[in-house]
PDB file of C-alpha atoms in Angstrom:
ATOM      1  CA  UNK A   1       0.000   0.000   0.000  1.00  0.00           C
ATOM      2  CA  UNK A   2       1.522   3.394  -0.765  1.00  0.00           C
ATOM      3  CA  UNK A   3       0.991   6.643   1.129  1.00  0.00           C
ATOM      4  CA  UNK A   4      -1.556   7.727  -0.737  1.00  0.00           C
ATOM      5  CA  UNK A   5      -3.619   5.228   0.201  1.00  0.00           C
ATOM      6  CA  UNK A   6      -2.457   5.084   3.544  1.00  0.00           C
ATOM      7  CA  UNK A   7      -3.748   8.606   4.120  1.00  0.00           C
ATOM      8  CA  UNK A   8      -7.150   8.284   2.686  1.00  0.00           C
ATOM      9  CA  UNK A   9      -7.355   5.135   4.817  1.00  0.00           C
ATOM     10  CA  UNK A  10      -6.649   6.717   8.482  1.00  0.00           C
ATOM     11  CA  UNK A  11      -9.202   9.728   7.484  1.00  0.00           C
ATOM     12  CA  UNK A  12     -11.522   9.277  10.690  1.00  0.00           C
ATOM     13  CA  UNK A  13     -14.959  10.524  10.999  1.00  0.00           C
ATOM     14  CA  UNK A  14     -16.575  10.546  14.239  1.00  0.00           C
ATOM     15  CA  UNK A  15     -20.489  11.698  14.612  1.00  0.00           C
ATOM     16  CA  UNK A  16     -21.356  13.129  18.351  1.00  0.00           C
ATOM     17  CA  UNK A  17     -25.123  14.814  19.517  1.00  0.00           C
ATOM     18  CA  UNK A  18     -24.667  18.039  21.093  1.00  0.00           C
ATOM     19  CA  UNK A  19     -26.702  17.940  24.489  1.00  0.00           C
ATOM     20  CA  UNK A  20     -26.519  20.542  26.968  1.00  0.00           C
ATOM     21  CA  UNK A  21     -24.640  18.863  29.375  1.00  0.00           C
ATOM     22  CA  UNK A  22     -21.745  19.807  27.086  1.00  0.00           C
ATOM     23  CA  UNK A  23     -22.829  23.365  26.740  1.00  0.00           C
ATOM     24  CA  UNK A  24     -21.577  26.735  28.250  1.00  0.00           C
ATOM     25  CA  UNK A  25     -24.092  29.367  29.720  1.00  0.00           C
ATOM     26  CA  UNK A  26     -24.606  30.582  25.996  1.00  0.00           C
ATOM     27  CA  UNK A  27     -26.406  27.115  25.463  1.00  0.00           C
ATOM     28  CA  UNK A  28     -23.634  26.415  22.738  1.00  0.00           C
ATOM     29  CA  UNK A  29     -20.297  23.869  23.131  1.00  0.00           C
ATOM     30  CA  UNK A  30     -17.879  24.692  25.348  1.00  0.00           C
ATOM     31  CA  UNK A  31     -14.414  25.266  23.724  1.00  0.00           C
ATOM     32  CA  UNK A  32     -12.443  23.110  25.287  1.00  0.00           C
ATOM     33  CA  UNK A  33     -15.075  20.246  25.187  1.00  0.00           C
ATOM     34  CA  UNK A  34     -14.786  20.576  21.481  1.00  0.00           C
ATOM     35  CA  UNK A  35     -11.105  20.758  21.550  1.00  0.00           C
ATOM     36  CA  UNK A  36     -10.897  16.992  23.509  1.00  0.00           C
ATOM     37  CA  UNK A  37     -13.316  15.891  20.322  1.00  0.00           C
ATOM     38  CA  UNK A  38     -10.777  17.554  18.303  1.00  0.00           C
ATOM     39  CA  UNK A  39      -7.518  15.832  19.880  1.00  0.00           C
ATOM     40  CA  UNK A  40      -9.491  12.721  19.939  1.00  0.00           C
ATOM     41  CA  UNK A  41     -10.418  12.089  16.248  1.00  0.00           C
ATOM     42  CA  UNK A  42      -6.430  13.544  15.511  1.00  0.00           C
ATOM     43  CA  UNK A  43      -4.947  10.744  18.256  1.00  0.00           C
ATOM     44  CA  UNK A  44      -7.445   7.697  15.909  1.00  0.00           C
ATOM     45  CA  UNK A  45      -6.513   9.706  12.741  1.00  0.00           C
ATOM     46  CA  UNK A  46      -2.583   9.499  13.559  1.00  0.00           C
ATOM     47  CA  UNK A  47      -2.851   6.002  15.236  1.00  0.00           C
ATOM     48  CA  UNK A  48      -4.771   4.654  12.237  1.00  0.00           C
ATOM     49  CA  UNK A  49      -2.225   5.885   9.971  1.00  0.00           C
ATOM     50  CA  UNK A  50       1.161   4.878  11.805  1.00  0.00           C
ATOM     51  CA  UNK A  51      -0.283   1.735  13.596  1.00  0.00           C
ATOM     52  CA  UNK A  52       2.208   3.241  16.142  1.00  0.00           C
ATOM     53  CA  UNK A  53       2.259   4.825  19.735  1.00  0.00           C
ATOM     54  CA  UNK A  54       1.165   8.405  19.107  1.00  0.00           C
ATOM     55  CA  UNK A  55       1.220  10.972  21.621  1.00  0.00           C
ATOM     56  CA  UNK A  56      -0.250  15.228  20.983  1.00  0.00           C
ATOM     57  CA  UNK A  57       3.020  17.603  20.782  1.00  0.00           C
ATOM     58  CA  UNK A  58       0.792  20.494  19.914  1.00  0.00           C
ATOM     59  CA  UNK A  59      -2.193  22.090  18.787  1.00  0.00           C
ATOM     60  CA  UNK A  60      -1.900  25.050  16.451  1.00  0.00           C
ATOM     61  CA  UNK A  61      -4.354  27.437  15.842  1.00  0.00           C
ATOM     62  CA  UNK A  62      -7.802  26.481  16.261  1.00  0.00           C
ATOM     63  CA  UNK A  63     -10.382  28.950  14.501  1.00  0.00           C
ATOM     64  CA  UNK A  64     -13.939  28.718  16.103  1.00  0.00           C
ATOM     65  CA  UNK A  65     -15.702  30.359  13.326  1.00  0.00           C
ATOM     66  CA  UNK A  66     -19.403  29.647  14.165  1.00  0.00           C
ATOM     67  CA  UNK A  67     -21.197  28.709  17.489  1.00  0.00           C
ATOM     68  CA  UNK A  68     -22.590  24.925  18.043  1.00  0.00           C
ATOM     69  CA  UNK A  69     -25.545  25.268  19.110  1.00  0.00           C
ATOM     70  CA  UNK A  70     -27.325  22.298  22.261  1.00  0.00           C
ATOM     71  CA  UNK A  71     -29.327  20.328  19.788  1.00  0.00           C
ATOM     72  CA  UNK A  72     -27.308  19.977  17.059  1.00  0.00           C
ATOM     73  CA  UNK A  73     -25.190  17.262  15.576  1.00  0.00           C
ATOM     74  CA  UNK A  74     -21.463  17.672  14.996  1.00  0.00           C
ATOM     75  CA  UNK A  75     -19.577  15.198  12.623  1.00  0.00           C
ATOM     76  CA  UNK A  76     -15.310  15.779  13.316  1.00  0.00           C
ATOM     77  CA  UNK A  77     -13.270  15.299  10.155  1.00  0.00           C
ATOM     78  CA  UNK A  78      -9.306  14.328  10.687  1.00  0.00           C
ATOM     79  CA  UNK A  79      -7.040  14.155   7.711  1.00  0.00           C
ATOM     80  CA  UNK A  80      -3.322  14.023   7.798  1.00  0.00           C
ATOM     81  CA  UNK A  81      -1.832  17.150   5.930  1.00  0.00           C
ATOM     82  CA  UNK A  82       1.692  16.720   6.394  1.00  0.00           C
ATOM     83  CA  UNK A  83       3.988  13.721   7.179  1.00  0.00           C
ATOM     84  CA  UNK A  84       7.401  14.392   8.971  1.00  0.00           C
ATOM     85  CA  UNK A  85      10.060  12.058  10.084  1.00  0.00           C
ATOM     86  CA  UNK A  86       9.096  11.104  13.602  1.00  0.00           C
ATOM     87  CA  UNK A  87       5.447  13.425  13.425  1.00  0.00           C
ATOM     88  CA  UNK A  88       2.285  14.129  11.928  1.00  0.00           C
ATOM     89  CA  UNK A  89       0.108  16.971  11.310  1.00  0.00           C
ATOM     90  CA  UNK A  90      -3.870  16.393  11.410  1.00  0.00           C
ATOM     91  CA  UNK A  91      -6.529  19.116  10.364  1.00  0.00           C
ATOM     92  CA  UNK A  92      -9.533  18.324  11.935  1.00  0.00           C
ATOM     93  CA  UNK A  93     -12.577  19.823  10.929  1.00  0.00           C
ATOM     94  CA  UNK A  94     -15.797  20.029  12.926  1.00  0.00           C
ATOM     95  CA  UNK A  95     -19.173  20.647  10.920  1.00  0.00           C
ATOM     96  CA  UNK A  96     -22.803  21.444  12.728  1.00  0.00           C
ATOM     97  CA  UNK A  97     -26.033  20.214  11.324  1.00  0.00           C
ATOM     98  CA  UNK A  98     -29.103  20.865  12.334  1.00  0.00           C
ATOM     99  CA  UNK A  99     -30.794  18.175  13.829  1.00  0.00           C
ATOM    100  CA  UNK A 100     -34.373  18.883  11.500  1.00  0.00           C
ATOM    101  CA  UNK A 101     -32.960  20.367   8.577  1.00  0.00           C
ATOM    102  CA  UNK A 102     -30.128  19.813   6.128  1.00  0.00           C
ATOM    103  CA  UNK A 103     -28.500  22.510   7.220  1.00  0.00           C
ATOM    104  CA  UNK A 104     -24.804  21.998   7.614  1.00  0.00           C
ATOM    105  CA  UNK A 105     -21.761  24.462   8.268  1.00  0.00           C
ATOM    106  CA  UNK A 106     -17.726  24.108   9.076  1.00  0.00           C
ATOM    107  CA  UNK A 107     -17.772  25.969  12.708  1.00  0.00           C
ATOM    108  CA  UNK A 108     -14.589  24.851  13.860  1.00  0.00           C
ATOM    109  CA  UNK A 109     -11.198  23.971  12.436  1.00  0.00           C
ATOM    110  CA  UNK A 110      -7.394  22.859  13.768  1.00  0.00           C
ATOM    111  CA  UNK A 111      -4.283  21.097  13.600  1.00  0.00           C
ATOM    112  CA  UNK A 112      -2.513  18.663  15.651  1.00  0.00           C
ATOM    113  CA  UNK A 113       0.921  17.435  15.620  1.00  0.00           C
ATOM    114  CA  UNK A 114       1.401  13.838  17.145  1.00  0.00           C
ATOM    115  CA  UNK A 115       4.639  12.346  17.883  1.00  0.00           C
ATOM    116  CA  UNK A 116       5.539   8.602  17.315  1.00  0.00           C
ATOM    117  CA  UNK A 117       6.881   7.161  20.381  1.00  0.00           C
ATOM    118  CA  UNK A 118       8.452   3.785  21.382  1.00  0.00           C
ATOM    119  CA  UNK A 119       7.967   1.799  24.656  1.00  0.00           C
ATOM    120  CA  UNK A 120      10.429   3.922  26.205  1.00  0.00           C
ATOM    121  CA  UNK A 121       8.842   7.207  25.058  1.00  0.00           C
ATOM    122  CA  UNK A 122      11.483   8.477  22.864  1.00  0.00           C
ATOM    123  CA  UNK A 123      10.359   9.697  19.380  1.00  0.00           C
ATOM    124  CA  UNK A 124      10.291   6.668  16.031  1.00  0.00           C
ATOM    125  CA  UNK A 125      10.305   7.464  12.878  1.00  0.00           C
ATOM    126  CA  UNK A 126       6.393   7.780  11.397  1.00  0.00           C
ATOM    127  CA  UNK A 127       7.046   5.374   8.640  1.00  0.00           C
TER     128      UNK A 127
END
């Protein structure tokens, strides 16, 4: 299997209901409950990928373009976008839908760098 392939294969797409147990005081997702969905679906994305220990070095800039509403449903998006020697970089991409319409926006969107690590936690190379 080449890399190409490889890639398309560890794309990971993880559905999630927005209740408001998960919600802030403006009845829409807290922040950093949607950025522990975002590291999530980046740690399967990078794991799927490798098939390798993978541990979060960083999070770069995460733009929170739209609010997610209680009631909604989000579906998270992780693709790899770069491959280094002993990392990774995921986008992840979280969309909102409206539960009763077809409504559907990108309202959030980051990128994670993940690490390969061996049983003694020093970095491996990715491939």
């Amino acid at each position: 299997m080449d890399i190409e392939q490889r890639i398309q294969l560890a794309e990971t797409r993880i559905f999630k209901a927005v209740f408001p147990n998960t919600t802030n005081h403006y009845d829409t997702l807290f922040g950093g409950t949607a950025m522990h969905m975002m590291d999530e679906v980046a740690f399967i994305t990078a794991t799927r990928f490798t098939r390798k220990r993978m541990v979060t070095v960083s999070s770069d800039k995460i733009d929170f373009t739209r609010p997610i509403p209680s009631g909604t449903i989000v579906e998270l998006i992780g693709k790899i976008v770069h491959i280094g020697n002993t990392s990774l970089k995921i986008l992840v991409d979280i969309y909102v839908e409206e539960m009763y319409s077809f409504e559907r926006h990108k309202a959030i969107s980051g990128t994670f760098t993940f690490v390969a690590i061996d049983e003694n936690k020093q970095a491996i190379k990715v491939l």
